[in-house]
Coordinates of C-alpha atoms in Angstrom, one line a residue:
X12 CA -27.3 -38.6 -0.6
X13 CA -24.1 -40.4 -1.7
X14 CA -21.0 -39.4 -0.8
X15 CA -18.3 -37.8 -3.0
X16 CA -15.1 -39.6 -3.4
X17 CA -13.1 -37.0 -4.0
X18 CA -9.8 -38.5 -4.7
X19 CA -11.3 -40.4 -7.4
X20 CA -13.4 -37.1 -8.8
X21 CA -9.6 -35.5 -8.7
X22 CA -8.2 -38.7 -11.0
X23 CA -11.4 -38.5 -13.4
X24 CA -10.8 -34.0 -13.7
X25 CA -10.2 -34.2 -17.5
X26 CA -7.6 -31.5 -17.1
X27 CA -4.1 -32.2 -16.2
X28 CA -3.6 -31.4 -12.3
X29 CA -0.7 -31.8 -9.8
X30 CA -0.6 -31.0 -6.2
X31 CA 2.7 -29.6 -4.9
X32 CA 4.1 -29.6 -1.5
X33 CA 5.4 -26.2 -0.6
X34 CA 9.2 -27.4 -1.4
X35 CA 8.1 -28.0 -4.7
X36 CA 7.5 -31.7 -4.3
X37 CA 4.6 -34.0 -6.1
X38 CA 1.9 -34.8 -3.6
X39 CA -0.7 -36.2 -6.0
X40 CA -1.3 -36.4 -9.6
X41 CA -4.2 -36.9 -11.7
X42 CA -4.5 -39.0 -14.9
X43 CA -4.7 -36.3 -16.9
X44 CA -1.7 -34.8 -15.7
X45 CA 0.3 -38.5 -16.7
X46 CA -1.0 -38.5 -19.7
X47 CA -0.1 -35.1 -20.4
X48 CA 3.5 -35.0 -19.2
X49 CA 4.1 -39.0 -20.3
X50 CA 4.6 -39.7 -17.3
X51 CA 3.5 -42.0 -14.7
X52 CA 2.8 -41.2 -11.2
X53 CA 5.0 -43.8 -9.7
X54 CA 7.9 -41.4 -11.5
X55 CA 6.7 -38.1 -10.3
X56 CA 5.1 -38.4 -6.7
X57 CA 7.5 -38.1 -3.9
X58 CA 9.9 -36.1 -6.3
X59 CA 10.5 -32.4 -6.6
X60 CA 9.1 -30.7 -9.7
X61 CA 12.2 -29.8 -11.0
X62 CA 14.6 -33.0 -10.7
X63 CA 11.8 -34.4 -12.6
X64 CA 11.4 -32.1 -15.1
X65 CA 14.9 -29.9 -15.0
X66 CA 13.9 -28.2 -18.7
X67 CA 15.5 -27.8 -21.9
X68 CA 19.2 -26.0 -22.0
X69 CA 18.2 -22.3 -22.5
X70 CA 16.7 -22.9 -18.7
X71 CA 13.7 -19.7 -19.5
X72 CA 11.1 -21.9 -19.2
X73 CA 12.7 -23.6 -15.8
X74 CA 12.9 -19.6 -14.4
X75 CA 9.5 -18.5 -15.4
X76 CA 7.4 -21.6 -13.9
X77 CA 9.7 -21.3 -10.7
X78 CA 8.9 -17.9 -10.0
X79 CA 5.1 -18.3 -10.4
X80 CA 5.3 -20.7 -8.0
X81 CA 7.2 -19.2 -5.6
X82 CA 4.5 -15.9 -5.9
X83 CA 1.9 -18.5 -5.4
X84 CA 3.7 -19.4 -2.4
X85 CA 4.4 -16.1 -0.9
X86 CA 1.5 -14.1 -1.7
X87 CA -1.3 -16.7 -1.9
X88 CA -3.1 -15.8 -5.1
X89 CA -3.5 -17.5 -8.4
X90 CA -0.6 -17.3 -10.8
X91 CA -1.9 -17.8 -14.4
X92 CA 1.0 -18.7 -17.1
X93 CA -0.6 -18.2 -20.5
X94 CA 2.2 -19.4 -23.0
X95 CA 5.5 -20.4 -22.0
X96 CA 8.0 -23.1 -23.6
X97 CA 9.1 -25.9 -21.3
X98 CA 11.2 -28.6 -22.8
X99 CA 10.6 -31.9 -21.5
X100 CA 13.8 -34.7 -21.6
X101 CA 12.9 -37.7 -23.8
X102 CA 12.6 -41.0 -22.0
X103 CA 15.5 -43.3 -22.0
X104 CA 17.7 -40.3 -23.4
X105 CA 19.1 -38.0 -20.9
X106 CA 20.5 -34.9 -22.7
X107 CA 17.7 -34.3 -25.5
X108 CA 14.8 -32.7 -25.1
X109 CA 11.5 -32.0 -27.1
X110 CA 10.1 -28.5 -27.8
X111 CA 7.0 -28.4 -25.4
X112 CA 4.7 -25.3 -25.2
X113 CA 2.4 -25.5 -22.1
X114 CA 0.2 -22.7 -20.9
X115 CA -0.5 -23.3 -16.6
X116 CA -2.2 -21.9 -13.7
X117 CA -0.8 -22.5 -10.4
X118 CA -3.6 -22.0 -7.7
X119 CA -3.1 -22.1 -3.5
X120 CA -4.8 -24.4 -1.5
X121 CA -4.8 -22.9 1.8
X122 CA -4.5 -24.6 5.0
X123 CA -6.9 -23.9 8.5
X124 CA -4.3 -21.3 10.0
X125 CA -5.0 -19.4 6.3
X126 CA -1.3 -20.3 5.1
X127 CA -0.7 -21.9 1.5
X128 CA 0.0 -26.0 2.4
X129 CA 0.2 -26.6 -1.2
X130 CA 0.0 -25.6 -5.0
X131 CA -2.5 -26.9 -7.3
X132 CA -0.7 -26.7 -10.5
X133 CA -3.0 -27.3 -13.6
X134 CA -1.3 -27.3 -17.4
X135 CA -2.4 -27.6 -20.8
X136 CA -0.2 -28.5 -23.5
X137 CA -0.4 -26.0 -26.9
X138 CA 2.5 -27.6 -28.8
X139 CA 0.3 -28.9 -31.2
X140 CA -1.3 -25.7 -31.8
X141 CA 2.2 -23.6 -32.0
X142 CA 3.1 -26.6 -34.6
X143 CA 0.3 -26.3 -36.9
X144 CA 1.3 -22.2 -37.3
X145 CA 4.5 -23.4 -38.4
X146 CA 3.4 -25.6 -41.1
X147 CA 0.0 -24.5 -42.3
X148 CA 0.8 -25.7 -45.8
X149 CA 3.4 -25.4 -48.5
X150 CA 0.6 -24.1 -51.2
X151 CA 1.7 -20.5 -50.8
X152 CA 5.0 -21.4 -48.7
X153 CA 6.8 -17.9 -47.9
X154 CA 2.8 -16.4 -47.8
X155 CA 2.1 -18.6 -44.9
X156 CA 5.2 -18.6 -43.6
X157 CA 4.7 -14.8 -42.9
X158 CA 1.7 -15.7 -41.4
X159 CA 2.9 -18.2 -39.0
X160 CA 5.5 -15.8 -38.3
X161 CA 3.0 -12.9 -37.5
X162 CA 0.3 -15.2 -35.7
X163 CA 3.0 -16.5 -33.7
X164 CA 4.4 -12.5 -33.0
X165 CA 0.9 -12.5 -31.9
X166 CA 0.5 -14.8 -29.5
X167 CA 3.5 -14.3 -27.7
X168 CA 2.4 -10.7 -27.5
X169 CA -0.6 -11.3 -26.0
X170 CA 1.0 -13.6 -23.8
X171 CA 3.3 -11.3 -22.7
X172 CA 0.4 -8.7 -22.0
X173 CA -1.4 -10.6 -20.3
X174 CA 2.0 -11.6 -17.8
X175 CA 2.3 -7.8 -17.5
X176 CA -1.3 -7.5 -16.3
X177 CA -0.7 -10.1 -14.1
X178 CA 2.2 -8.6 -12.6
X179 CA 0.0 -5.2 -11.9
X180 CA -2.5 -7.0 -10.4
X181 CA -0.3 -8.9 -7.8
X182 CA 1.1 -5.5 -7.2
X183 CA -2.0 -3.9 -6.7
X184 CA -3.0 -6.8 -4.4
X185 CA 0.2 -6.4 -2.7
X186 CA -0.6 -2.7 -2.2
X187 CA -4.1 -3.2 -0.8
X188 CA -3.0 -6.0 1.5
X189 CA -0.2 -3.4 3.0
X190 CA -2.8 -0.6 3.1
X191 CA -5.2 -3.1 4.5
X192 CA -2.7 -4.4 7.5
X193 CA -1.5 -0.4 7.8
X194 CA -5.0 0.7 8.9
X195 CA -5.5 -2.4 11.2
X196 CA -2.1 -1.2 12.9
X197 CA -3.8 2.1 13.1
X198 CA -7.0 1.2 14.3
X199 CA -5.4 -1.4 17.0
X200 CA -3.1 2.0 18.0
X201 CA -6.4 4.3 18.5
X202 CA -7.9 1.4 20.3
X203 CA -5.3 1.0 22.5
X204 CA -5.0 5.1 22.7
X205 CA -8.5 5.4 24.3
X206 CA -8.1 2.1 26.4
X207 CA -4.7 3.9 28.3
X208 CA -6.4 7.0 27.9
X209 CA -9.4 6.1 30.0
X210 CA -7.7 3.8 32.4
X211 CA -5.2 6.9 33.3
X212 CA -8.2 9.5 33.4
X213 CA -10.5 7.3 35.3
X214 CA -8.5 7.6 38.6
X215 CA -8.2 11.5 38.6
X216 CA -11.8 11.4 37.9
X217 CA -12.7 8.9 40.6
X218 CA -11.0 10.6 43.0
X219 CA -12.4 14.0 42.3
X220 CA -16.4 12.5 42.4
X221 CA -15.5 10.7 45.9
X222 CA -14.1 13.9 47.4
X223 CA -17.1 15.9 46.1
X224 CA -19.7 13.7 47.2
X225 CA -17.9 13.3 50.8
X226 CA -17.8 17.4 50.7
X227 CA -21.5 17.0 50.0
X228 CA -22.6 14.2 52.3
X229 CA -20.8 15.1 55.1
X230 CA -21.3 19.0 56.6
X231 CA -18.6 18.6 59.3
X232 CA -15.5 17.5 56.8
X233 CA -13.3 20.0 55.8
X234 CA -14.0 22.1 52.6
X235 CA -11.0 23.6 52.3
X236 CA -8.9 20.4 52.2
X237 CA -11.8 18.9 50.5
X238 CA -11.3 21.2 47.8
X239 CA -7.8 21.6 47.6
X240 CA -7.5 18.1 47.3
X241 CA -10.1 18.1 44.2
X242 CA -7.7 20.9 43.0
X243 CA -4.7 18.6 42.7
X244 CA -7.1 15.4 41.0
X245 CA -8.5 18.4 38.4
X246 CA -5.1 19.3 37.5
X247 CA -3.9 16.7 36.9
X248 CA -6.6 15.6 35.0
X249 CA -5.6 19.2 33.2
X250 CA -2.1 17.9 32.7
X251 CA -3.0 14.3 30.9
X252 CA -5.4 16.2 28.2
X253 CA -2.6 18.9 27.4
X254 CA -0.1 15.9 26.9
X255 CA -2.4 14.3 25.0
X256 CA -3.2 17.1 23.0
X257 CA 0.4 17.7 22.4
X258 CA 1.3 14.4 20.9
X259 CA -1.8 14.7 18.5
X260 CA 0.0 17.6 17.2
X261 CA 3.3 15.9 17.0
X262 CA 2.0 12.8 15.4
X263 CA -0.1 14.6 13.1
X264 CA 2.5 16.6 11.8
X265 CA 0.9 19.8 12.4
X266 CA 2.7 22.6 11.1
X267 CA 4.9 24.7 13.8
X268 CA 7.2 27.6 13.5
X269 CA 11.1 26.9 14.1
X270 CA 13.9 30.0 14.6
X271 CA 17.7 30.0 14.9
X272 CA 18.1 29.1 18.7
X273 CA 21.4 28.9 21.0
X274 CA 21.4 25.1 22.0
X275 CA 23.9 25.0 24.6
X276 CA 22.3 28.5 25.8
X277 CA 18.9 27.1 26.3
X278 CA 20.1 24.1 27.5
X279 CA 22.2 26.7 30.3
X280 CA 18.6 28.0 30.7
X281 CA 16.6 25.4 31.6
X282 CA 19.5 23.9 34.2
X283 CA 19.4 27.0 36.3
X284 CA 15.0 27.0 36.2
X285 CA 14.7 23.4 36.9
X286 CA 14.2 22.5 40.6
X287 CA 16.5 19.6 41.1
X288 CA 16.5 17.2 44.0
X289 CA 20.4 15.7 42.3
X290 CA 23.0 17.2 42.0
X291 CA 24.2 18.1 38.8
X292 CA 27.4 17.8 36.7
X293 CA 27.4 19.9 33.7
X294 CA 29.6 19.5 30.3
X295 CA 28.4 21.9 28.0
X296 CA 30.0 22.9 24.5
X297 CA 29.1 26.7 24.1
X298 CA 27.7 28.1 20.5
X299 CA 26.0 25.1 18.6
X300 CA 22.7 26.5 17.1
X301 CA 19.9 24.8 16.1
X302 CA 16.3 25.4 13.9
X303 CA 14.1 24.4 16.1
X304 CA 10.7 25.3 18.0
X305 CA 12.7 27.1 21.5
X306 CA 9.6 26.4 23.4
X307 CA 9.2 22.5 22.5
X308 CA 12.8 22.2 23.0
X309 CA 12.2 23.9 26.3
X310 CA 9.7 21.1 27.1
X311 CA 11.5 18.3 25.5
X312 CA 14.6 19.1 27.6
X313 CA 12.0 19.4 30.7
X314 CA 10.6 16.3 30.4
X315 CA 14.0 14.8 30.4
X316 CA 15.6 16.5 33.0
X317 CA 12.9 16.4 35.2
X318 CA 12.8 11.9 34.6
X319 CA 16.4 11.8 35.1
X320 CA 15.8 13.7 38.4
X321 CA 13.2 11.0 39.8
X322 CA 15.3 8.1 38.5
X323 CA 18.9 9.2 40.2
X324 CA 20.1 8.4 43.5
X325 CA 22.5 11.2 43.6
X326 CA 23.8 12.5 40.7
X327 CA 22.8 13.6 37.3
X328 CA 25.0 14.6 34.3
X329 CA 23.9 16.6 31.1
X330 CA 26.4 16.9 28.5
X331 CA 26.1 19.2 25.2
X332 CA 28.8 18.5 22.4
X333 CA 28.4 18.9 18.2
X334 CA 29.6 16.0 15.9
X335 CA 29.5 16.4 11.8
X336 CA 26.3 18.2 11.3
X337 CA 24.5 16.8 14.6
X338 CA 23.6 18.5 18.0
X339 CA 23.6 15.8 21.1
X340 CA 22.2 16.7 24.3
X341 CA 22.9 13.7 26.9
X342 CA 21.2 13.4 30.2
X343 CA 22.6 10.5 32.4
X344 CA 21.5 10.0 35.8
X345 CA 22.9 6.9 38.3
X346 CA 20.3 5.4 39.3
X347 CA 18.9 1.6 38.9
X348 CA 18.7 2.0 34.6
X349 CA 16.5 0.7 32.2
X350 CA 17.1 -3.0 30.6
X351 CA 17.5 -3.3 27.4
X352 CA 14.0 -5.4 26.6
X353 CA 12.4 -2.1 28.2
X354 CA 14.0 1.2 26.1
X355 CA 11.5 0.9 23.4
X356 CA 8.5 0.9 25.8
X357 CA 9.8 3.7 27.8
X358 CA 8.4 5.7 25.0
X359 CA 5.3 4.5 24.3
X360 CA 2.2 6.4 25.5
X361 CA 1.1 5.4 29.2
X362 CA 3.9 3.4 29.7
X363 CA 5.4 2.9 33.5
X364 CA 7.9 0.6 34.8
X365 CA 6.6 -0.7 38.2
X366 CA 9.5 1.1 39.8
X367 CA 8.5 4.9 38.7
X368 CA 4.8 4.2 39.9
X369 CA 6.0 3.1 43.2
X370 CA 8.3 6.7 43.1
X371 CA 5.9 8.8 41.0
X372 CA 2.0 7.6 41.1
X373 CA 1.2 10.9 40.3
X374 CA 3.1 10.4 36.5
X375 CA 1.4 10.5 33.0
X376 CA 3.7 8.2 31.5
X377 CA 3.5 10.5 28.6
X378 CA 7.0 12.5 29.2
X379 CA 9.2 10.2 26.9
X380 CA 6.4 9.7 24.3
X381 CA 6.5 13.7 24.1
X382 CA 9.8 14.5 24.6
X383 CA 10.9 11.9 21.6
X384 CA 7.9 13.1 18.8
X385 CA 9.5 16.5 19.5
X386 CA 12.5 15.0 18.7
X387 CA 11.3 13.5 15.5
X388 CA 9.7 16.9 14.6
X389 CA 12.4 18.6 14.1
X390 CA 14.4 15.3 12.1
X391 CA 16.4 14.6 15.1
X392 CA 15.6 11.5 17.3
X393 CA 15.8 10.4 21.3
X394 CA 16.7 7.3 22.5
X395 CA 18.1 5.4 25.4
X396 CA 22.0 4.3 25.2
X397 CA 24.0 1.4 26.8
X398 CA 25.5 2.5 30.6
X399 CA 27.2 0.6 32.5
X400 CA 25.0 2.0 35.9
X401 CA 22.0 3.8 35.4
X402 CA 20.1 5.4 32.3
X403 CA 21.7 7.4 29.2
X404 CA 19.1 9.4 27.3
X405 CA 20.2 10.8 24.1
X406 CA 19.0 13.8 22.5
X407 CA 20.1 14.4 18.1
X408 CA 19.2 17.5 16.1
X409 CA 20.4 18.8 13.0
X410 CA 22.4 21.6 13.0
X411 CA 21.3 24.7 11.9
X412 CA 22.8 26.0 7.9
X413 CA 25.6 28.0 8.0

């Protein structure tokens, strides 16, 4: 079979094609596309579309060709320019232009890593045609005239619908790319979800069959241990599937019911219940309420008293105090901190700096995840603040309405 030359099947294509760089700039032309545009490709190839062809002085036709191109370029899909008046410069006279009407399509030609390495941009010139509605005949002068006039009403109108159709279907494309790249965010999320979920259930689990079947295979060990050591694998098992059934209900939004609660006195509350290894220094602004769940706050403030606590050398502070509108809680503890490349991990699920597994290898790493969707639940937020020595968790809520 012989070979295609396809350079020379591209200079024998009968309709006028260019190939643009992605800056715009003439990469090849055809002869139809010379012939076309009068001129040669010695003029036009290494030479940016628009220092070639700058347009007449109204500029429209300049602005509407640039933009298709630049859609081509960002979004990958056909552009399709069905009427538009592009002045070309006479020749030999800089400074006058002819009326030109061209209608163009402006297609990508994708490279192998699926990104657009260049624009195929393919006109037709309909100056002629617009020209010959303009002077259909002088028979019945101010008759034809008004036909011109409404053929030519016409045309542009159709032109224009079809631009607006246009525009709807690159936003419709744009929409079901987004949805399209939303659920492959989601579906990488709930991959990852049951990848950390079985890796952190698998050792509890482990455990639990090893101890049974030494119980079982061995009459002399000691049950009781035995079993209280399967105790402590169950439960914690019991504690990672209530965590993650928690933050299934946080990040599925499901409905809970709030009540005026005493922020500084829960806060009082769950200072004197928790069992603190640190001391504790205490700065707490009395009466700022809240709407709020008291039993998730209860747990959010848990969770964060009781990491503080396994972080700190010594020391831990927890400060309440109202600003504006907003309720902060901050829990500050001195010990090594969290750097900066690491706050936003801290939070998501499973996620456990090597130095709390070597203190804690008994954590979930699901505290923080929790603690800050209970946050969000109730339109307030957690995150981790600069310190100059250890780590600064901030806690906002709304205020409750006067």
């Amino acid at each position: 079979m012989t070979r295609l030359d396809y350079a020379a099947v591209f200079d024998a294509v009968p309709a006028g094609c260019a190939v643009l760089s992605p800056d715009l700039v003439y990469l090849a032309v055809n002869r139809a596309y010379e012939h076309v545009v009068e001129r040669p490709r010695g003029r036009l190839l290494g030479h940016q579309i628009f220092d070639v062809f700058p347009g007449g002085p109204s500029g429209q036709g300049v602005q509407e060709l640039r933009a298709s191109l630049e859609r081509v370029l960002a979004e990958g899909d056909v552009d399709v320019m069905p009427l538009v008046r592009y002045d070309v410069q006479v020749a030999g006279r800089p400074g006058l232009f002819e009326e030109r009407y061209w209608t163009a399509v402006n297609s990508p030609l994708l490279g192998p890593d699926g990104r657009v390495a260049c624009v195929v941009n393919r006109v037709e010139e309909v100056t002629s045609y617009i020209q010959q509605l303009r002077s259909a005949g002088a028979a019945d002068e101010r008759s034809l005239a008004d036909k011109v006039e409404a053929a030519e009403a016409e045309l542009f109108l159709r032109a224009q619908e079809l631009q607006e159709a246009n525009r709807r279907l690159r936003r419709a494309r744009l929409r079901e790319r987004q949805a399209t790249a939303a659920a492959r965010a989601a579906l990488r999320q709930q991959q990852q979800v049951v990848a950390d979920t079985s890796h952190d259930l698998r050792r509890p689990l482990t455990g639990l069959q090893t101890r049974l079947q030494v119980a079982l295979s061995d009459p002399q060990a000691d049950s009781r241990q035995v079993l209280h050591a399967a105790l402590q694998d169950a439960e914690r098992l019991g504690d990672i599937v209530s965590d993650l059934l928690e933050l299934a209900r946080l990040e599925g939004n499901t409905p809970f019911s709030t009540e005026t609660v005493d922020l500084s006195a829960l806060v009082a509350t769950e200072l004197a219940r928790a069992d603190l290894a640190c001391d504790t220094a205490v700065d707490i602004t009395p009466g700022i309420v809240v709407e709020a769940s008291a039993v998730r706050l209860a747990r959010l403030l848990s969770n964060l008293l009781t990491n503080a606590d396994r972080h700190a050398i010594s020391m831990i502070h927890v400060k309440v105090y109202q600003r504006d509108e907003q309720a902060f809680i901050e829990v500050v503890d001195d010990g090594a901190g969290i750097p900066a490349s690491e706050r936003e991990a801290v939070f998501h699920r499973f996620y456990r700096r090597a130095d709390a597994r070597r203190r804690d290898p008994e954590g979930t790493g699901l505290g923080l995840p929790i603690a800050r969707q209970i946050a969000r639940a109730h339109h307030g937020d957690l995150h981790i603040a600069d310190q100059t020595s250890g780590t600064r968790m901030i806690l906002r809520l709304p205020c409750a309405s006067a």
